[in-house]
Coordinates of C-alpha atoms in Angstrom, one line a residue:
M1 CA 93.4 99.1 103.1
S2 CA 93.2 102.4 104.9
D3 CA 90.2 103.5 106.9
P4 CA 89.1 106.7 108.5
A5 CA 89.6 108.3 111.9
T6 CA 86.7 108.6 114.3
E7 CA 87.7 111.8 116.0
R8 CA 88.5 115.4 115.1
G9 CA 91.5 117.4 116.3
D10 CA 91.4 120.1 119.0
S11 CA 91.4 123.8 118.2
A12 CA 95.2 123.7 117.8
G13 CA 94.8 121.2 114.9
F14 CA 96.1 118.1 116.8
R15 CA 93.9 115.0 117.2
T16 CA 93.4 114.3 120.9
T17 CA 91.8 110.8 120.6
P18 CA 92.9 107.6 118.8
V19 CA 92.2 107.3 115.1
S20 CA 91.6 104.1 113.1
F21 CA 94.1 104.7 110.4
T22 CA 97.9 105.3 110.2
R23 CA 98.8 107.9 107.7
R24 CA 101.4 106.2 105.5
G25 CA 103.8 108.0 103.1
G26 CA 105.1 106.4 100.0
R27 CA 106.4 107.7 96.7
L28 CA 104.4 107.3 93.6
S29 CA 105.6 105.0 90.9
E30 CA 106.2 106.6 87.5
R31 CA 102.9 105.1 86.3
Q32 CA 101.0 106.4 89.3
Q33 CA 102.6 109.8 88.9
R34 CA 101.5 110.0 85.2
A35 CA 98.0 109.2 86.2
W36 CA 98.1 111.7 89.0
D37 CA 99.4 114.5 86.8
A38 CA 96.7 113.7 84.2
L39 CA 93.7 113.2 86.3
A40 CA 94.1 114.4 89.9
E41 CA 92.9 117.9 89.2
E42 CA 89.6 116.6 87.9
M43 CA 89.1 113.4 89.9
V44 CA 90.6 114.1 93.3
L45 CA 88.4 116.5 95.2
D46 CA 90.0 119.4 97.0
W47 CA 87.8 120.1 100.0
P48 CA 88.4 122.8 102.5
G49 CA 90.4 121.5 105.4
A50 CA 90.4 122.0 109.2
G51 CA 93.4 121.2 111.4
P52 CA 95.0 117.8 110.5
S53 CA 95.7 117.2 106.9
T54 CA 92.9 114.7 106.3
S55 CA 90.3 116.7 108.2
V56 CA 87.4 118.5 106.4
D57 CA 85.9 121.8 107.4
P58 CA 82.7 120.8 109.2
A59 CA 80.9 123.7 107.5
F60 CA 81.5 122.3 104.1
V61 CA 78.7 120.2 102.5
F62 CA 79.3 117.9 99.5
D63 CA 77.1 118.8 96.4
Q64 CA 76.8 115.6 94.3
A65 CA 75.0 117.3 91.4
A66 CA 77.7 120.1 91.2
T67 CA 80.5 117.5 91.4
F68 CA 79.2 115.0 88.9
G69 CA 77.0 117.2 86.8
R70 CA 73.9 115.1 87.5
E71 CA 71.6 113.6 90.1
T72 CA 71.6 109.9 90.5
R73 CA 72.5 107.1 92.9
L74 CA 75.6 107.6 95.1
V75 CA 77.9 104.8 96.4
V76 CA 80.6 105.7 98.9
E77 CA 83.5 103.4 99.6
V78 CA 85.4 104.0 102.9
G79 CA 89.1 103.0 102.5
S80 CA 89.0 102.5 98.7
G81 CA 92.7 101.4 98.7
R82 CA 94.1 100.7 95.3
G83 CA 90.7 101.2 93.8
E84 CA 90.1 97.7 92.4
V85 CA 86.5 97.4 93.7
I86 CA 85.4 101.0 93.0
A87 CA 86.8 101.1 89.5
H88 CA 85.3 97.8 88.5
A89 CA 81.9 98.7 90.0
A90 CA 81.9 102.1 88.3
A91 CA 82.7 100.5 84.9
Q92 CA 79.8 98.0 85.4
D93 CA 77.3 100.7 86.4
R94 CA 78.0 104.0 84.7
A95 CA 74.6 105.3 85.7
T96 CA 75.7 105.5 89.4
D97 CA 78.1 108.0 90.9
F98 CA 81.0 106.6 93.1
L99 CA 82.9 108.4 95.8
G100 CA 86.1 106.8 97.2
L101 CA 87.5 108.0 100.5
E102 CA 91.2 107.1 101.1
V103 CA 94.1 108.5 103.1
Y104 CA 97.0 106.8 101.2
K105 CA 98.0 108.9 98.2
P106 CA 99.7 106.0 96.3
G107 CA 96.4 104.1 96.6
V108 CA 94.5 107.1 95.2
A109 CA 97.0 107.4 92.4
H110 CA 96.6 103.7 91.6
T111 CA 92.8 104.2 91.5
L112 CA 93.4 106.9 88.9
I113 CA 95.1 104.4 86.7
G114 CA 91.9 102.3 86.9
I115 CA 89.8 105.3 86.1
R116 CA 91.9 106.1 83.1
N117 CA 91.9 102.5 81.8
H118 CA 88.1 102.2 82.1
E119 CA 87.6 105.7 80.8
L120 CA 85.4 106.5 83.8
T121 CA 83.6 109.8 84.5
N122 CA 81.5 108.6 87.4
V123 CA 84.2 108.3 90.1
R124 CA 85.6 111.0 92.4
L125 CA 88.2 110.5 95.2
A126 CA 89.1 112.4 98.3
I127 CA 92.1 112.1 100.6
V128 CA 90.2 112.6 103.8
N129 CA 89.2 111.3 107.3
A130 CA 86.1 109.5 106.1
A131 CA 84.4 109.5 109.5
E132 CA 84.3 113.3 109.4
V133 CA 82.9 113.1 105.9
L134 CA 80.1 110.9 107.2
A135 CA 79.5 113.2 110.2
T136 CA 79.3 116.5 108.4
T137 CA 80.3 116.6 104.8
L138 CA 77.7 114.3 103.2
P139 CA 74.1 115.4 103.5
E140 CA 71.8 113.2 105.6
G141 CA 70.2 110.4 103.6
S142 CA 72.2 111.2 100.5
V143 CA 74.0 107.8 100.0
D144 CA 72.5 104.7 98.5
E145 CA 75.3 102.3 99.4
L146 CA 78.2 102.5 101.9
W147 CA 81.1 100.1 101.6
V148 CA 83.6 99.3 104.3
H149 CA 85.8 96.5 102.9
F150 CA 88.7 95.1 105.0
P151 CA 89.2 97.9 107.5
D152 CA 92.4 97.5 109.6
P153 CA 91.5 94.9 112.3
W154 CA 94.0 96.3 114.8
H155 CA 94.3 92.8 116.1
K156 CA 96.2 93.5 119.3
K157 CA 93.7 94.0 122.1
R158 CA 95.2 97.2 123.3
H159 CA 94.5 98.6 119.8
H160 CA 90.9 97.6 119.6
K161 CA 89.9 101.1 120.5
R162 CA 91.2 102.2 117.1
R163 CA 88.9 99.9 115.2
L164 CA 86.6 101.6 112.7
V165 CA 83.3 99.6 113.0
T166 CA 81.8 100.6 116.3
P167 CA 78.4 101.7 117.5
E168 CA 79.5 105.3 117.0
F169 CA 80.4 104.6 113.4
A170 CA 77.1 102.8 112.8
G171 CA 75.5 106.0 113.8
L172 CA 77.4 107.9 111.1
A173 CA 76.6 105.2 108.5
A174 CA 72.9 105.6 109.5
R175 CA 73.1 109.4 109.1
V176 CA 74.2 109.3 105.5
L177 CA 72.3 106.3 104.2
R178 CA 68.8 106.8 102.9
P179 CA 66.0 104.5 104.2
G180 CA 66.5 101.2 102.4
G181 CA 70.2 102.0 101.7
V182 CA 72.7 99.3 102.1
W183 CA 75.9 99.1 104.3
R184 CA 78.3 96.4 103.0
L185 CA 81.2 95.2 105.2
A186 CA 83.9 92.6 104.7
T187 CA 86.9 91.4 106.8
D188 CA 89.3 88.5 106.8
W189 CA 89.7 88.7 110.6
A190 CA 87.1 86.4 112.3
E191 CA 87.1 88.2 115.7
Y192 CA 86.5 91.5 114.0
A193 CA 83.7 90.0 111.9
E194 CA 82.0 89.0 115.3
Q195 CA 82.4 92.6 116.4
M196 CA 80.9 93.9 113.2
A197 CA 77.9 91.6 113.6
E198 CA 77.4 92.7 117.2
V199 CA 77.5 96.4 116.1
V200 CA 74.9 95.8 113.3
A201 CA 72.7 93.7 115.6
A202 CA 72.7 96.4 118.4
S203 CA 72.0 99.3 116.1
P204 CA 68.5 100.7 116.1
D205 CA 69.0 101.9 112.5
F206 CA 69.9 98.7 110.7
D207 CA 68.6 95.2 109.9
G208 CA 71.1 92.6 108.8
G209 CA 74.3 90.7 109.7
P210 CA 76.5 88.0 108.2
S211 CA 75.8 87.3 104.6
E212 CA 77.0 85.6 101.5
R213 CA 79.9 87.2 99.5
W214 CA 78.6 90.2 97.6
E215 CA 79.2 89.4 93.9
G216 CA 79.9 93.0 93.1
R217 CA 83.2 93.0 95.2
V218 CA 85.9 91.8 92.9
L219 CA 88.8 89.9 94.3
T220 CA 91.5 92.4 95.3
R221 CA 95.2 91.9 95.8
F222 CA 94.6 92.5 99.5
E223 CA 91.9 89.9 99.8
A224 CA 93.9 87.4 97.8
K225 CA 96.7 87.7 100.3
G226 CA 94.4 87.0 103.2
I227 CA 93.0 83.9 101.4
A228 CA 96.6 82.7 100.7
A229 CA 97.4 83.1 104.4
G230 CA 94.5 80.8 105.2
R231 CA 92.1 83.4 106.5
A232 CA 88.3 83.1 105.8
I233 CA 86.5 86.1 104.3
H234 CA 83.5 87.3 106.2
D235 CA 80.8 89.5 104.5
L236 CA 78.1 91.4 106.3
T237 CA 75.1 93.3 104.8
A238 CA 72.9 95.8 106.7
T239 CA 69.9 97.7 105.4
R240 CA 69.0 101.1 106.7
R241 CA 65.6 101.1 108.4

């Protein structure tokens, strides 16, 4: 799965600090290209940029009602990958709006296949640096649930600074979640799960920690590979104070 950066670029448009994702290329399959051609204009949001290709103009503010044509619950998934979780959830709960943030275009295109197969109208996607979206694009207190499933563990110690779930990111999560809103996390990397639990425990904005598997998260191809490799899956749930 992909996950967002935690820093903006400088005035020249270059990031000056580490990010927690690697921008991967990849050609679309014929099936993905067909879905992209048919649905991207409507379902993939074209937000004003700033500097690096995944950055969003900090002056831009997301308008859920204008985007979806209604006012209702909003769920945001950071690193939506191939879209298995968000498409399934949106099909099960069509009264809720879902926003998937992902930097890998083939993953977004694959999500469009799921949107088409389920005939969904309550999902939108954006190819963006999600941390910037949490920092400035989403209005404060506008999100009911925030999902961060299997962010890159950056398992080498020298790369830990690239990890997504940090005290700083917890502050961004707190900014967008309404009081009582839920932050769901999952990882198949035990040491990262410990770090996530420490971040949640230290946050003045959340109550929660390790939890049972959330039944709404369907088994994805990525998670199945982790299980096949013998890694345990760790879930955490935190509630916004």
